[in-house]
XYZ file of C-alpha atoms in Angstrom:
462
model
C 0.000 0.000 0.000
C 1.293 3.544 -0.907
C 1.772 5.901 2.031
C 2.094 9.617 1.599
C 4.252 11.340 4.226
C 3.439 14.969 5.004
C 5.840 17.647 3.795
C 7.298 20.095 6.337
C 4.567 22.385 7.716
C 1.811 20.057 6.584
C -0.347 18.271 9.194
C -0.764 14.566 8.883
C -4.263 13.445 8.014
C -5.896 11.500 10.856
C -7.689 9.315 8.349
C -4.503 8.466 6.563
C -2.757 7.607 9.841
C -5.604 5.295 10.790
C -5.549 3.671 7.379
C -1.844 3.159 7.585
C -2.080 1.671 11.091
C -4.831 -0.603 9.986
C -2.771 -1.731 7.069
C 0.199 -2.565 9.238
C -1.847 -4.610 11.774
C -4.148 -6.543 9.445
C -1.861 -9.586 9.143
C -1.531 -9.748 12.942
C -5.312 -9.554 13.451
C -5.872 -12.316 10.954
C -3.413 -14.520 12.810
C -5.021 -13.686 16.168
C -8.478 -14.442 14.775
C -7.317 -17.833 13.618
C -5.928 -18.594 17.082
C -8.969 -17.326 19.038
C -11.704 -18.806 16.881
C -11.510 -22.379 18.257
C -11.457 -21.058 21.825
C -14.519 -18.873 21.181
C -16.378 -21.714 19.539
C -15.594 -23.964 22.508
C -16.725 -21.343 24.999
C -19.949 -20.738 23.128
C -20.668 -24.445 22.846
C -20.074 -25.038 26.573
C -21.953 -21.991 27.738
C -25.006 -22.309 25.517
C -25.561 -26.030 25.040
C -27.651 -28.373 27.299
C -25.821 -30.949 29.421
C -27.458 -34.057 27.997
C -26.188 -36.382 30.751
C -28.489 -34.867 33.437
C -31.090 -37.466 34.512
C -33.893 -34.891 34.609
C -33.229 -33.330 31.213
C -36.405 -32.613 29.200
C -35.561 -35.254 26.682
C -34.785 -38.089 29.086
C -37.210 -41.035 29.399
C -37.779 -42.559 32.858
C -35.178 -44.941 34.268
C -35.494 -47.048 37.434
C -32.537 -46.707 39.776
C -33.948 -48.829 42.622
C -36.815 -51.201 41.991
C -39.355 -52.566 44.497
C -38.136 -55.488 46.611
C -39.827 -58.704 47.667
C -41.653 -58.443 50.993
C -43.251 -60.702 53.572
C -45.720 -59.778 56.306
C -48.568 -61.156 58.373
C -52.228 -60.281 58.070
C -52.915 -56.834 59.451
C -49.274 -55.689 59.502
C -48.536 -52.722 57.220
C -46.201 -53.305 54.287
C -44.905 -50.993 51.535
C -43.265 -51.140 48.114
C -41.042 -48.267 46.947
C -39.372 -47.376 43.644
C -36.726 -44.745 42.841
C -36.516 -43.388 39.292
C -34.959 -40.633 37.198
C -36.088 -38.907 34.002
C -37.674 -35.736 32.744
C -40.395 -34.392 34.974
C -43.200 -35.045 35.528
C -42.890 -38.759 36.312
C -46.187 -40.606 36.639
C -46.576 -43.894 38.521
C -49.077 -46.730 38.298
C -48.792 -49.810 40.506
C -50.272 -53.125 39.476
C -50.854 -56.492 41.130
C -50.553 -59.565 38.946
C -50.848 -57.355 35.864
C -53.971 -55.463 36.960
C -53.696 -51.771 37.786
C -54.442 -50.830 41.404
C -56.919 -47.976 41.695
C -55.335 -44.900 43.278
C -51.824 -46.386 43.530
C -50.152 -43.442 41.797
C -47.057 -42.512 43.787
C -43.521 -43.811 44.134
C -44.584 -45.774 47.239
C -47.494 -48.176 47.498
C -48.630 -49.147 51.022
C -51.031 -51.856 52.133
C -52.211 -50.762 55.563
C -54.144 -53.898 56.421
C -52.862 -56.673 54.176
C -54.808 -59.906 53.821
C -53.761 -63.295 52.523
C -55.414 -62.545 49.183
C -53.090 -59.548 48.768
C -50.195 -61.948 48.155
C -48.920 -61.697 44.590
C -46.524 -60.004 42.186
C -46.403 -56.197 42.228
C -44.986 -53.935 39.521
C -44.919 -50.215 38.896
C -45.039 -48.510 35.505
C -43.424 -45.078 35.239
C -44.135 -42.696 32.379
C -43.198 -39.215 31.219
C -43.549 -37.439 27.830
C -40.446 -39.259 26.544
C -41.185 -42.855 27.396
C -42.415 -45.624 29.692
C -40.709 -48.234 31.844
C -42.078 -51.050 34.034
C -40.227 -52.478 37.020
C -39.372 -56.089 37.554
C -42.028 -57.752 39.723
C -41.693 -57.819 43.510
C -43.384 -60.704 45.303
C -45.537 -60.084 48.386
C -46.211 -62.967 50.769
C -48.917 -62.434 53.411
C -48.913 -65.136 56.095
C -52.179 -65.524 58.031
C -51.812 -64.501 61.668
C -54.009 -65.918 64.422
C -56.386 -62.953 64.638
C -58.821 -61.683 67.280
C -60.932 -58.577 67.781
C -59.362 -57.590 71.101
C -57.411 -60.327 72.884
C -56.917 -59.543 76.581
C -56.817 -62.458 79.010
C -54.382 -65.378 78.584
C -53.753 -68.742 80.171
C -51.498 -71.562 78.947
C -51.883 -75.190 80.029
C -49.171 -77.815 80.478
C -49.793 -79.170 76.967
C -49.086 -75.772 75.414
C -52.688 -74.827 74.589
C -53.282 -71.080 74.860
C -56.649 -69.803 76.101
C -57.650 -66.305 75.012
C -60.482 -64.015 76.075
C -61.578 -61.794 73.207
C -63.009 -58.825 75.047
C -64.794 -57.113 72.164
C -66.001 -60.392 70.645
C -67.402 -61.680 73.966
C -65.805 -65.078 73.401
C -63.222 -67.485 74.809
C -60.881 -69.273 72.379
C -58.418 -72.143 72.506
C -55.266 -72.047 70.365
C -53.447 -75.350 69.983
C -49.636 -75.742 70.110
C -49.761 -75.771 66.280
C -51.669 -72.456 66.337
C -55.054 -73.870 65.346
C -57.741 -71.559 66.728
C -61.053 -72.997 67.980
C -64.017 -71.467 69.804
C -64.287 -72.778 73.363
C -67.310 -70.833 74.607
C -69.487 -67.865 73.743
C -70.970 -66.597 70.511
C -68.937 -64.259 68.349
C -70.101 -60.677 68.724
C -73.047 -61.549 71.013
C -72.856 -60.214 74.568
C -74.921 -61.857 77.283
C -74.804 -63.825 80.528
C -76.163 -67.272 79.740
C -74.673 -70.475 81.108
C -74.479 -73.385 78.700
C -72.175 -75.370 76.501
C -69.898 -73.849 73.891
C -71.617 -71.354 71.624
C -74.794 -71.460 73.745
C -73.023 -69.630 76.560
C -72.741 -65.866 76.655
C -70.163 -63.471 78.114
C -69.952 -59.683 78.322
C -66.480 -58.221 77.805
C -64.576 -61.128 79.346
C -61.197 -60.277 80.871
C -58.641 -62.254 82.850
C -58.281 -66.030 82.723
C -56.794 -68.614 85.086
C -56.546 -72.405 85.001
C -57.501 -74.572 87.927
C -55.600 -77.757 88.730
C -58.619 -79.724 87.508
C -58.228 -78.266 84.022
C -61.225 -75.976 84.319
C -60.771 -72.429 83.062
C -61.896 -69.497 85.192
C -63.041 -66.273 83.516
C -63.351 -62.789 84.988
C -66.536 -61.831 83.137
C -65.951 -58.119 83.506
C -69.094 -56.713 81.910
C -71.355 -59.143 83.776
C -69.580 -58.559 87.148
C -69.253 -62.318 87.652
C -66.726 -65.148 87.853
C -67.404 -67.963 85.367
C -66.016 -71.483 84.994
C -65.535 -73.364 81.706
C -65.122 -77.131 81.805
C -62.780 -78.771 79.282
C -65.811 -79.671 77.130
C -66.845 -75.990 76.942
C -69.665 -76.089 79.499
C -69.996 -72.705 81.242
C -71.341 -72.082 84.751
C -71.430 -69.034 87.008
C -69.315 -69.430 90.154
C -69.829 -66.113 91.936
C -71.547 -62.797 91.464
C -74.803 -61.926 89.725
C -74.965 -60.831 86.109
C -75.772 -57.156 85.688
C -75.658 -56.479 89.430
C -72.445 -54.665 90.366
C -71.613 -54.255 94.026
C -69.125 -55.043 96.770
C -71.019 -57.441 98.984
C -69.149 -60.400 100.427
C -71.002 -63.686 100.534
C -71.447 -67.142 99.115
C -71.457 -67.730 95.364
C -74.111 -65.770 93.520
C -74.936 -63.760 96.659
C -71.592 -62.007 96.400
C -71.164 -58.913 94.261
C -68.273 -57.646 92.116
C -67.812 -54.442 90.167
C -65.760 -55.001 87.021
C -63.591 -58.012 87.929
C -60.648 -58.075 85.509
C -57.969 -60.541 86.636
C -57.559 -63.842 88.469
C -54.834 -65.885 90.194
C -55.302 -69.412 91.507
C -53.532 -70.386 94.729
C -52.098 -73.809 95.433
C -55.015 -74.642 97.743
C -57.538 -73.858 95.007
C -58.697 -70.474 96.283
C -58.832 -67.663 93.738
C -57.707 -64.036 94.028
C -59.769 -61.542 92.022
C -58.885 -57.991 90.979
C -62.183 -56.201 91.542
C -61.173 -53.133 89.568
C -64.040 -50.733 90.089
C -64.272 -51.563 93.783
C -60.479 -50.926 93.994
C -60.050 -54.120 95.995
C -58.578 -57.613 95.856
C -61.208 -60.258 96.602
C -60.742 -63.887 97.625
C -62.952 -66.678 96.290
C -62.614 -69.691 98.575
C -62.950 -73.263 97.376
C -66.444 -73.447 98.922
C -67.555 -70.479 96.791
C -67.472 -67.879 99.547
C -66.246 -64.420 98.516
C -64.461 -62.064 100.916
C -62.480 -58.852 100.620
C -58.796 -59.676 100.877
C -57.173 -56.234 100.551
C -58.195 -52.657 99.856
C -61.195 -50.526 100.748
C -64.286 -50.908 98.589
C -65.161 -47.731 96.708
C -62.090 -45.881 98.039
C -59.330 -45.630 95.433
C -55.970 -44.583 96.764
C -52.300 -45.394 97.136
C -51.834 -46.240 100.788
C -49.455 -49.024 101.780
C -49.843 -51.076 104.917
C -52.011 -53.800 106.343
C -54.643 -55.509 104.170
C -57.544 -53.589 105.707
C -55.742 -50.245 105.419
C -54.063 -50.441 102.023
C -55.642 -48.813 98.988
C -55.491 -49.530 95.269
C -56.652 -47.657 92.195
C -58.300 -49.960 89.655
C -56.128 -53.008 90.372
C -55.617 -55.201 87.334
C -53.235 -58.100 86.593
C -52.314 -60.598 89.303
C -49.437 -63.062 89.701
C -48.915 -65.395 92.641
C -45.504 -66.723 93.666
C -45.008 -70.268 94.999
C -44.244 -68.727 98.374
C -47.565 -66.919 98.525
C -46.518 -63.368 97.576
C -49.191 -61.735 95.422
C -48.151 -59.183 92.766
C -50.723 -56.600 91.660
C -50.655 -54.353 88.604
C -52.070 -51.198 90.178
C -53.366 -49.821 86.893
C -54.680 -46.464 88.074
C -51.547 -45.753 90.087
C -49.164 -46.913 87.291
C -47.237 -49.039 89.774
C -46.603 -52.646 90.774
C -47.702 -53.556 94.285
C -46.676 -56.539 96.371
C -48.808 -58.201 99.028
C -46.533 -60.236 101.262
C -47.546 -63.649 102.611
C -47.802 -61.929 105.984
C -50.421 -59.499 104.677
C -48.533 -56.237 104.129
C -48.959 -54.152 100.965
C -45.999 -52.250 99.557
C -44.881 -50.638 96.309
C -42.453 -52.926 94.499
C -41.811 -50.638 91.521
C -43.152 -47.431 90.046
C -44.378 -44.266 91.684
C -47.985 -43.480 92.495
C -49.659 -41.282 89.876
C -46.344 -40.665 88.113
C -46.519 -42.546 84.858
C -43.620 -42.723 82.417
C -41.192 -45.025 80.667
C -38.148 -45.233 82.893
C -36.095 -48.217 83.993
C -34.743 -48.262 87.515
C -35.249 -49.758 90.945
C -38.319 -49.298 93.105
C -39.900 -45.877 92.938
C -37.263 -44.667 90.442
C -38.926 -46.781 87.753
C -41.970 -45.629 85.788
C -44.863 -47.493 84.156
C -47.863 -46.280 82.212
C -51.090 -48.179 82.907
C -49.728 -51.681 83.605
C -52.230 -54.474 82.956
C -51.230 -58.150 82.722
C -48.665 -59.903 84.913
C -46.838 -63.229 84.602
C -44.234 -64.787 86.899
C -41.666 -67.217 85.512
C -40.023 -70.150 87.276
C -36.984 -68.062 88.235
C -39.083 -65.414 89.961
C -38.908 -62.740 87.254
C -42.119 -60.772 86.857
C -43.251 -59.732 83.375
C -45.541 -56.726 82.994
C -47.737 -55.797 80.059
C -47.023 -52.059 80.241
C -49.988 -51.205 78.048
C -49.663 -47.442 77.891
C -45.998 -47.729 76.956
C -46.645 -50.477 74.358
C -43.896 -52.540 75.957
C -43.178 -55.615 78.032
C -41.215 -54.825 81.175
C -39.347 -57.189 83.481
C -39.132 -56.777 87.258
C -36.828 -58.635 89.639
C -37.838 -59.695 93.135
C -35.989 -56.621 94.461
C -37.927 -54.249 92.235
C -35.389 -53.553 89.490
C -37.219 -52.761 86.262
C -35.934 -53.142 82.704
C -37.436 -53.237 79.232
C -37.781 -56.775 77.941
C -39.348 -55.996 74.546
C -40.885 -52.988 72.836
C -39.696 -49.447 72.329
C -42.143 -47.266 74.210
C -44.027 -46.366 71.022
C -46.838 -48.280 69.356
C -46.207 -50.407 66.292
C -46.482 -53.864 64.815
C -43.157 -55.536 64.090
C -41.298 -58.704 64.951
C -37.670 -58.526 66.039
C -35.346 -58.646 69.017
C -35.813 -56.424 72.057
C -36.739 -52.871 71.125
C -37.200 -53.878 67.469
C -40.274 -55.855 68.450
C -43.225 -53.462 68.509
C -46.608 -53.763 70.233
C -49.826 -51.766 70.341
C -51.488 -51.710 73.760
C -50.439 -55.167 75.002
C -52.756 -56.253 77.819
C -52.152 -59.913 78.611
C -49.071 -62.042 79.341
C -48.587 -65.699 80.246
C -45.674 -68.121 80.537
C -45.717 -71.094 78.135
C -44.213 -74.507 79.006
C -41.373 -73.718 76.579
C -40.372 -70.758 78.724
C -41.539 -68.290 76.072
C -43.746 -65.400 77.079
C -47.110 -65.206 75.310
C -48.481 -61.684 74.804
C -52.022 -60.579 73.971
C -51.185 -57.687 71.625
C -54.617 -56.167 72.010
C -54.769 -53.308 69.526
C -52.837 -55.276 66.913
C -55.461 -58.047 67.343
C -52.823 -60.802 67.484
C -50.827 -63.049 69.796
C -47.072 -62.661 70.121
C -44.380 -64.933 71.502
C -41.163 -63.712 73.112
C -38.226 -66.047 73.704
C -36.063 -65.757 76.848
C -33.581 -63.925 74.577
C -36.319 -61.306 73.894
C -36.942 -62.284 70.259
C -40.517 -61.352 69.321
C -42.562 -63.304 66.774
C -46.225 -63.524 65.792
C -48.580 -66.508 66.064
C -49.345 -67.541 62.507
C -51.578 -70.242 61.076
C -49.638 -73.073 59.443
């Protein structure tokens, strides 16, 4: 390019200077452009493009990262299936059982709150979004039939391993064999009444505690009828003491005596029977000749006083357990404590603190219970307590040291060891010949078994 230099006295033209400068630098700019172009292209591509490897990108179809797993449960125990998936939103779910869609099962988790045997099968979930559809591999559900009741409360176990159960809300008494076969012993399902008779001809009203006599007869605290009943091995029912529909506190012989809400029984070695007369706040004694007397407590006067039999007070006494030496343990329900009546006739607090309920292990009054109901004493002298309000089974030594045997202090329905085993308002306990503890898990409507190592399982039908 031709450049004109200014002559002396002549000003250089700005335009010409710019043109000349531009001319000189054009080769350098072209070289720089060549070097920068790939960098700029790379920057633009990174900054403006979509990252196609993101699992929720608009173009991604659904993909299952964790599929539903096989599950096993018992009737009435909640069970769930869950799936985890990625893909463009919005993901839609549809669960199916054996290839048939389940109405309303439209989330990543499908829960059966009250599974039945017929709910067993193969479950899948289909996930869709605008870009595709995927169906999970099937997960198999097995529902094992549990031995079910409406509201099991009272328990007794004979030497052959048969378990007797009072179903409070069903107004019936049942017998469960060692192989978990359930059979009606007496009463009519769902029909309250007070009739004596054999088997289904008899009637009960909210039956509670049970106890076996040496003869093999079963005694029933017929709570709603305010009577004590006896069931022969063939299912024949008779009234031993009290009068149906006539609550009271009168001592006397047989049907001349009166009870007010009897709830628990304990048979002594001589054949006499202790009765927790809950609404009279007393412990009654039924002699072998049928005569009823007040053994401890003051009728109609709830309280928490220790002392002699005729001075001591209880507040809705419930479960009873009698030691071989004659010491009588009482679940003092209304006082949330465990009382002990010595063979000499003195009432003391063994564990718990009057009117101070809680869930605390400890010794004596440092421990806390919440509405204790059933009691059972094992051969070694350990006392087991159905701590109903705490949904747990507690264990008490002869010196009053309390510990949790099974349960967690919160309601649930799960098998497992120790605190992993969950209960819902357990009310009855009994010792089986095997040494296992049988539990009436009342609000779960089932029976449970706890090994000496505190492993909890559920009675199921073979």
